[in-house]
Amino acid sequence: MALDGRRVSGVTISTVSISKARRQAPAATPGPDAPVFLTPAVFHVLLALADGPSHGYGIMQEVDEFTAGSTRLGPGTLYRSIQRMVVDGLIEELDIAAHDEHDDDRRRYYRLTPKGLATARGEAQRLAALVDAAQQRKLLTTPASGLPRRSRKAKAGASRA
Amino acid sequence: MLSPVPEDFHTITPQLVVSGVAAAIAWYSKALGAHELLRNAAPDGRIMHSELLLGDSRFFVVDEFPGSMQSPSTLGGTPVTLHLYVADVDALFARAVEEGATVLMPVADQFWGDRYGMLADPFGHRWSIASRIEDLSPKALHERAKSWSQNQEHS
């Protein structure tokens, strides 16, 4: 059932060749060229990797820790986010890989790229400015209450901002 | 926490039926820049599910299963056009054509504010690709469409 391009052209309306100049234009992929839109899961993964490289399960544990268990990344969301972030150039897979002692899956390690680090910083600053605005409007009357327990990393991030 | 709407999907996710998923995934990857997440084979080797990422959207590609899932090549056409907004319509369109897509409408500036073209991929699915060049109000769009229709009548 192998397909070949010549056989299938059921929807041809008209065939027009494009100009040579256009044909020589650099190839574009929608992924890397598109502006980075951060889903909540993507920002969590950026935060989890800000401390250093980790694998999928490690990222899940890290997120669980710094959100005090209030956010749990499911495996489907995690691996789709990782795929998207690799395509967008926010993270990259390390050359090293290890076998999990409990199963045969190769454990892939990921780290932030410079673009990923810059994106994480930019988003953190944007969110910090929003929290400031919320505090000025007395939405956070007791700043610490209601927030998850802060992990070591969250403190480091706060002191940098 | 499990969300009933997965974060990495938009509300609409197209499922494309093709004759030969492996070749189609290779083509969507090379020509359009899609990235495969997974594929599941049925016992007879046909692909009953695959998931690809294209820009910030996902779509599924499956093999034909006669009786329920038929490809455009079997049906002799498609009534659906998949529309892509990208940063550089000319570059992506040119690459798709280089890889064997059929031009249905060459890229040109259109009255509705897009630089836009349309093509058919080698599997018979139809795509329009565009980059926005003007930000028009619905009222302005309506007027542009009206004057375009009048010009068509007179030509």
Tab-separated table of C-alpha atoms in Angstrom:
chain	number	residue	atom	x	y	z
A	1	MET	CA	0.000	0.000	0.000
A	2	ALA	CA	2.974	2.246	-0.445
A	3	LEU	CA	1.998	5.619	-1.697
A	4	ASP	CA	3.571	7.578	-4.424
A	5	GLY	CA	3.080	11.190	-5.161
A	6	ARG	CA	2.287	10.739	-8.840
A	7	ARG	CA	-0.622	8.423	-8.204
A	8	VAL	CA	-2.583	10.673	-5.937
A	9	SER	CA	-3.613	14.050	-7.167
A	10	GLY	CA	-7.346	13.907	-6.786
A	11	VAL	CA	-7.938	17.536	-5.978
A	12	THR	CA	-6.053	19.343	-8.694
A	13	ILE	CA	-7.848	22.500	-9.716
A	14	SER	CA	-5.065	24.146	-11.632
A	15	THR	CA	-1.324	23.873	-11.690
A	16	VAL	CA	0.703	27.036	-11.568
A	17	SER	CA	4.429	27.088	-11.113
A	18	ILE	CA	5.855	29.552	-8.681
A	19	SER	CA	8.619	31.970	-9.539
A	20	LYS	CA	12.223	30.927	-9.251
A	21	ALA	CA	12.924	33.601	-6.653
A	22	ARG	CA	10.214	32.194	-4.419
A	23	ARG	CA	11.454	28.677	-4.924
A	24	GLN	CA	14.879	29.659	-3.647
A	25	ALA	CA	13.508	31.263	-0.496
A	26	PRO	CA	14.803	29.689	2.728
A	27	ALA	CA	12.670	26.845	3.974
A	28	ALA	CA	10.435	27.695	6.890
A	29	THR	CA	9.119	25.500	9.603
A	30	PRO	CA	6.179	26.828	11.582
A	31	GLY	CA	7.766	25.601	14.827
A	32	PRO	CA	11.114	27.284	15.422
A	33	ASP	CA	10.163	30.509	13.662
A	34	ALA	CA	6.959	30.994	15.579
A	35	PRO	CA	6.940	33.127	18.718
A	36	VAL	CA	7.154	31.001	21.834
A	37	PHE	CA	3.835	30.710	23.592
A	38	LEU	CA	4.192	29.370	27.090
A	39	THR	CA	1.541	26.994	28.279
A	40	PRO	CA	1.466	26.524	32.052
A	41	ALA	CA	3.084	23.094	31.650
A	42	VAL	CA	5.918	24.519	29.529
A	43	PHE	CA	6.770	27.127	32.172
A	44	HIS	CA	6.756	24.441	34.866
A	45	VAL	CA	9.189	22.337	32.807
A	46	LEU	CA	11.439	25.378	32.271
A	47	LEU	CA	11.481	25.939	36.038
A	48	ALA	CA	12.204	22.280	36.730
A	49	LEU	CA	15.201	22.355	34.380
A	50	ALA	CA	16.555	25.710	35.625
A	51	ASP	CA	18.547	23.804	38.262
A	52	GLY	CA	20.180	21.488	35.744
A	53	PRO	CA	19.423	18.643	33.337
A	54	SER	CA	16.859	16.039	34.221
A	55	HIS	CA	14.732	13.288	32.676
A	56	GLY	CA	10.960	13.125	32.359
A	57	TYR	CA	10.280	11.470	35.671
A	58	GLY	CA	12.720	13.815	37.424
A	59	ILE	CA	10.907	16.812	35.928
A	60	MET	CA	7.588	15.482	37.241
A	61	GLN	CA	9.062	15.065	40.726
A	62	GLU	CA	10.638	18.521	40.668
A	63	VAL	CA	7.343	20.161	39.665
A	64	ASP	CA	5.553	18.217	42.388
A	65	GLU	CA	8.099	19.522	44.903
A	66	PHE	CA	8.178	23.227	43.996
A	67	THR	CA	4.398	23.433	43.759
A	68	ALA	CA	4.020	21.506	47.031
A	69	GLY	CA	1.982	18.900	45.198
A	70	SER	CA	-0.600	21.379	43.899
A	71	THR	CA	0.419	20.797	40.263
A	72	ARG	CA	1.019	17.372	38.881
A	73	LEU	CA	2.159	17.049	35.271
A	74	GLY	CA	0.639	13.928	33.787
A	75	PRO	CA	2.857	11.887	31.467
A	76	GLY	CA	0.905	12.806	28.309
A	77	THR	CA	1.108	16.529	29.038
A	78	LEU	CA	4.747	16.205	30.046
A	79	TYR	CA	5.902	14.414	26.913
A	80	ARG	CA	3.891	16.639	24.577
A	81	SER	CA	5.381	19.680	26.315
A	82	ILE	CA	8.873	18.223	25.993
A	83	GLN	CA	8.311	17.540	22.284
A	84	ARG	CA	7.082	21.083	21.718
A	85	MET	CA	9.952	22.608	23.691
A	86	VAL	CA	12.574	20.645	21.737
A	87	VAL	CA	10.955	21.731	18.466
A	88	ASP	CA	10.806	25.356	19.645
A	89	GLY	CA	14.437	25.249	20.785
A	90	LEU	CA	13.736	25.839	24.493
A	91	ILE	CA	15.332	22.578	25.621
A	92	GLU	CA	17.613	19.994	24.077
A	93	GLU	CA	18.211	16.334	24.682
A	94	LEU	CA	21.588	15.422	26.139
A	95	ASP	CA	23.743	12.891	24.358
A	96	ILE	CA	23.890	10.746	27.457
A	97	ALA	CA	21.050	8.355	28.121
A	98	ALA	CA	20.543	5.755	30.802
A	99	HIS	CA	18.427	2.667	31.105
A	100	ASP	CA	15.960	2.710	33.907
A	101	GLU	CA	16.745	-0.215	36.143
A	102	HIS	CA	13.046	-1.078	36.341
A	103	ASP	CA	12.211	-1.229	32.655
A	104	ASP	CA	13.762	-1.119	29.220
A	105	ASP	CA	12.816	2.438	28.326
A	106	ARG	CA	15.778	4.583	27.526
A	107	ARG	CA	15.828	7.495	29.906
A	108	ARG	CA	16.290	10.730	27.987
A	109	TYR	CA	17.857	13.732	29.689
A	110	TYR	CA	17.008	17.308	28.785
A	111	ARG	CA	18.568	20.672	29.544
A	112	LEU	CA	17.645	24.302	28.941
A	113	THR	CA	19.059	26.002	25.870
A	114	PRO	CA	20.122	29.679	26.121
A	115	LYS	CA	16.777	30.526	24.479
A	116	GLY	CA	14.988	28.414	27.095
A	117	LEU	CA	16.800	30.159	29.947
A	118	ALA	CA	16.023	33.600	28.474
A	119	THR	CA	12.383	32.597	28.009
A	120	ALA	CA	12.131	31.335	31.598
A	121	ARG	CA	13.660	34.585	32.924
A	122	GLY	CA	11.371	36.727	30.802
A	123	GLU	CA	8.271	34.844	31.922
A	124	ALA	CA	9.349	34.917	35.583
A	125	GLN	CA	9.852	38.692	35.401
A	126	ARG	CA	6.484	39.142	33.711
A	127	LEU	CA	4.770	37.094	36.414
A	128	ALA	CA	6.677	38.924	39.187
A	129	ALA	CA	5.419	42.251	37.812
A	130	LEU	CA	1.855	40.894	37.834
A	131	VAL	CA	2.251	39.705	41.439
A	132	ASP	CA	3.543	43.184	42.367
A	133	ALA	CA	0.483	44.722	40.751
A	134	ALA	CA	-1.748	42.311	42.664
A	135	GLN	CA	-0.037	43.222	45.927
A	136	GLN	CA	-0.448	46.953	45.255
A	137	ARG	CA	-4.149	46.301	44.791
A	138	LYS	CA	-4.210	44.448	48.105
A	139	LEU	CA	-5.168	41.174	46.519
A	140	LEU	CA	-2.360	39.536	48.480
A	141	THR	CA	-2.926	40.961	51.941
A	142	THR	CA	-0.660	38.397	53.566
A	143	PRO	CA	1.840	37.627	50.807
A	144	ALA	CA	2.939	34.232	52.101
A	145	SER	CA	-0.478	32.806	52.899
A	146	GLY	CA	-2.138	30.549	50.423
A	147	LEU	CA	1.055	30.106	48.447
A	148	PRO	CA	2.735	26.752	48.154
A	149	ARG	CA	5.719	26.028	50.336
A	150	ARG	CA	8.751	27.541	48.638
A	151	SER	CA	11.451	25.220	47.491
A	152	ARG	CA	15.111	26.092	47.479
A	153	LYS	CA	14.885	26.963	43.804
A	154	ALA	CA	11.874	29.230	44.160
A	155	LYS	CA	13.800	31.251	46.755
A	156	ALA	CA	16.817	31.494	44.491
A	157	GLY	CA	14.591	32.708	41.660
A	158	ALA	CA	12.910	35.283	43.894
A	159	SER	CA	16.181	36.724	45.155
A	160	ARG	CA	17.448	37.131	41.609
A	161	ALA	CA	14.387	39.049	40.450
B	1	MET	CA	-4.260	17.349	37.796
B	2	LEU	CA	-6.100	15.726	34.891
B	3	SER	CA	-7.672	18.294	32.611
B	4	PRO	CA	-10.605	17.158	30.451
B	5	VAL	CA	-9.121	19.345	27.718
B	6	PRO	CA	-5.432	18.461	27.293
B	7	GLU	CA	-3.267	21.564	27.470
B	8	ASP	CA	-1.377	20.714	24.301
B	9	PHE	CA	-4.416	20.450	22.083
B	10	HIS	CA	-6.546	23.211	20.678
B	11	THR	CA	-10.293	22.661	20.450
B	12	ILE	CA	-10.200	21.419	16.858
B	13	THR	CA	-7.792	18.625	15.912
B	14	PRO	CA	-7.941	17.347	12.316
B	15	GLN	CA	-7.634	13.636	11.619
B	16	LEU	CA	-6.348	13.006	8.097
B	17	VAL	CA	-6.941	9.688	6.359
B	18	VAL	CA	-4.226	8.792	3.861
B	19	SER	CA	-3.219	5.790	1.828
B	20	GLY	CA	0.170	5.040	3.396
B	21	VAL	CA	0.753	6.784	6.735
B	22	ALA	CA	4.521	6.257	6.836
B	23	ALA	CA	5.058	8.140	3.578
B	24	ALA	CA	2.610	10.825	4.665
B	25	ILE	CA	4.361	11.401	7.998
B	26	ALA	CA	7.692	11.634	6.175
B	27	TRP	CA	6.189	14.173	3.772
B	28	TYR	CA	4.466	16.308	6.438
B	29	SER	CA	7.736	16.340	8.376
B	30	LYS	CA	9.979	17.269	5.463
B	31	ALA	CA	7.667	19.587	3.545
B	32	LEU	CA	5.696	21.284	6.317
B	33	GLY	CA	8.028	20.911	9.313
B	34	ALA	CA	5.758	18.615	11.337
B	35	HIS	CA	7.187	16.477	14.160
B	36	GLU	CA	5.879	13.016	14.960
B	37	LEU	CA	5.071	12.162	18.576
B	38	LEU	CA	3.812	8.608	18.164
B	39	ARG	CA	2.220	6.051	15.865
B	40	ASN	CA	0.214	2.916	16.673
B	41	ALA	CA	-0.017	0.002	14.247
B	42	ALA	CA	-2.985	-2.335	13.848
B	43	PRO	CA	-2.244	-6.101	13.727
B	44	ASP	CA	-2.025	-5.976	9.919
B	45	GLY	CA	0.554	-3.194	10.049
B	46	ARG	CA	-1.720	-0.356	9.058
B	47	ILE	CA	-1.356	2.740	11.205
B	48	MET	CA	-4.573	3.264	13.138
B	49	HIS	CA	-3.326	6.352	14.937
B	50	SER	CA	-0.448	8.789	14.722
B	51	GLU	CA	0.043	12.211	16.222
B	52	LEU	CA	2.052	15.068	14.741
B	53	LEU	CA	2.952	18.528	16.003
B	54	LEU	CA	2.887	21.352	13.462
B	55	GLY	CA	3.756	24.768	14.879
B	56	ASP	CA	1.597	24.963	17.992
B	57	SER	CA	-1.092	22.572	16.733
B	58	ARG	CA	-1.473	18.829	16.558
B	59	PHE	CA	-3.103	16.598	13.989
B	60	PHE	CA	-3.679	12.881	13.557
B	61	VAL	CA	-2.847	10.840	10.462
B	62	VAL	CA	-4.361	7.370	9.952
B	63	ASP	CA	-4.412	4.723	7.261
B	64	GLU	CA	-7.480	3.837	5.231
B	65	PHE	CA	-9.904	1.369	6.765
B	66	PRO	CA	-12.408	0.610	4.006
B	67	GLY	CA	-15.969	1.240	5.001
B	68	SER	CA	-15.208	3.923	7.552
B	69	MET	CA	-11.979	5.755	6.797
B	70	GLN	CA	-11.278	6.689	3.205
B	71	SER	CA	-8.568	8.941	1.854
B	72	PRO	CA	-9.000	11.745	-0.688
B	73	SER	CA	-7.357	9.552	-3.331
B	74	THR	CA	-10.065	6.906	-2.830
B	75	LEU	CA	-12.868	9.464	-2.632
B	76	GLY	CA	-11.579	11.431	-5.603
B	77	GLY	CA	-11.244	14.737	-3.771
B	78	THR	CA	-11.687	16.477	-0.455
B	79	PRO	CA	-14.178	19.117	0.684
B	80	VAL	CA	-11.889	20.287	3.496
B	81	THR	CA	-9.014	22.782	3.433
B	82	LEU	CA	-6.593	22.892	6.359
B	83	HIS	CA	-5.486	26.472	6.951
B	84	LEU	CA	-2.038	27.346	8.336
B	85	TYR	CA	-0.835	30.719	9.550
B	86	VAL	CA	2.959	30.883	9.490
B	87	ALA	CA	5.614	33.580	9.766
B	88	ASP	CA	6.801	33.231	6.164
B	89	VAL	CA	4.158	31.920	3.797
B	90	ASP	CA	6.415	32.199	0.731
B	91	ALA	CA	9.161	30.054	2.220
B	92	LEU	CA	6.897	27.290	3.496
B	93	PHE	CA	4.809	27.238	0.328
B	94	ALA	CA	7.931	27.012	-1.830
B	95	ARG	CA	9.285	24.149	0.229
B	96	ALA	CA	6.009	22.200	0.041
B	97	VAL	CA	5.943	22.633	-3.747
B	98	GLU	CA	9.587	21.562	-4.015
B	99	GLU	CA	8.630	18.420	-2.131
B	100	GLY	CA	5.852	17.625	-4.570
B	101	ALA	CA	2.737	19.535	-3.527
B	102	THR	CA	0.425	20.708	-6.301
B	103	VAL	CA	-0.209	24.447	-6.469
B	104	LEU	CA	-3.948	25.188	-6.476
B	105	MET	CA	-3.579	28.933	-5.969
B	106	PRO	CA	-0.189	30.650	-6.016
B	107	VAL	CA	0.820	32.855	-3.104
B	108	ALA	CA	-0.350	36.440	-3.504
B	109	ASP	CA	-1.556	39.353	-1.379
B	110	GLN	CA	-5.299	38.915	-0.884
B	111	PHE	CA	-8.038	41.473	-0.240
B	112	TRP	CA	-8.817	40.017	3.208
B	113	GLY	CA	-5.431	41.012	4.585
B	114	ASP	CA	-3.444	37.812	4.136
B	115	ARG	CA	-0.611	36.855	1.864
B	116	TYR	CA	-2.051	33.478	0.921
B	117	GLY	CA	-1.775	30.457	-1.330
B	118	MET	CA	-3.353	27.026	-1.590
B	119	LEU	CA	-1.926	23.625	-2.450
B	120	ALA	CA	-2.734	19.930	-2.461
B	121	ASP	CA	-0.301	17.579	-0.755
B	122	PRO	CA	0.748	14.322	-2.489
B	123	PHE	CA	-1.924	12.459	-0.495
B	124	GLY	CA	-4.766	14.616	-1.784
B	125	HIS	CA	-5.306	16.812	1.273
B	126	ARG	CA	-5.698	20.501	0.606
B	127	TRP	CA	-3.877	23.173	2.587
B	128	SER	CA	-4.013	26.937	2.516
B	129	ILE	CA	-0.983	28.736	3.908
B	130	ALA	CA	-0.931	32.392	4.860
B	131	SER	CA	0.849	35.167	6.706
B	132	ARG	CA	-1.219	38.116	7.910
B	133	ILE	CA	-0.200	41.416	6.335
B	134	GLU	CA	-3.087	43.722	7.346
B	135	ASP	CA	-5.211	43.847	10.503
B	136	LEU	CA	-8.723	44.608	9.240
B	137	SER	CA	-11.978	45.105	11.143
B	138	PRO	CA	-14.973	42.907	10.256
B	139	LYS	CA	-16.554	45.995	8.674
B	140	ALA	CA	-13.514	46.644	6.481
B	141	LEU	CA	-13.433	42.948	5.537
B	142	HIS	CA	-17.078	43.085	4.548
B	143	GLU	CA	-16.465	46.124	2.339
B	144	ARG	CA	-13.407	44.528	0.731
B	145	ALA	CA	-15.378	41.332	0.030
B	146	LYS	CA	-18.257	43.310	-1.436
B	147	SER	CA	-16.040	45.290	-3.772
B	148	TRP	CA	-14.153	42.121	-4.758
B	149	SER	CA	-17.471	40.422	-5.656
B	150	GLN	CA	-18.549	43.430	-7.723
B	151	ASN	CA	-15.264	43.388	-9.594
B	152	GLN	CA	-15.756	39.678	-10.342
B	153	GLU	CA	-19.196	40.401	-11.802
B	154	HIS	CA	-17.835	43.085	-14.081
B	155	SER	CA	-14.894	41.073	-15.349
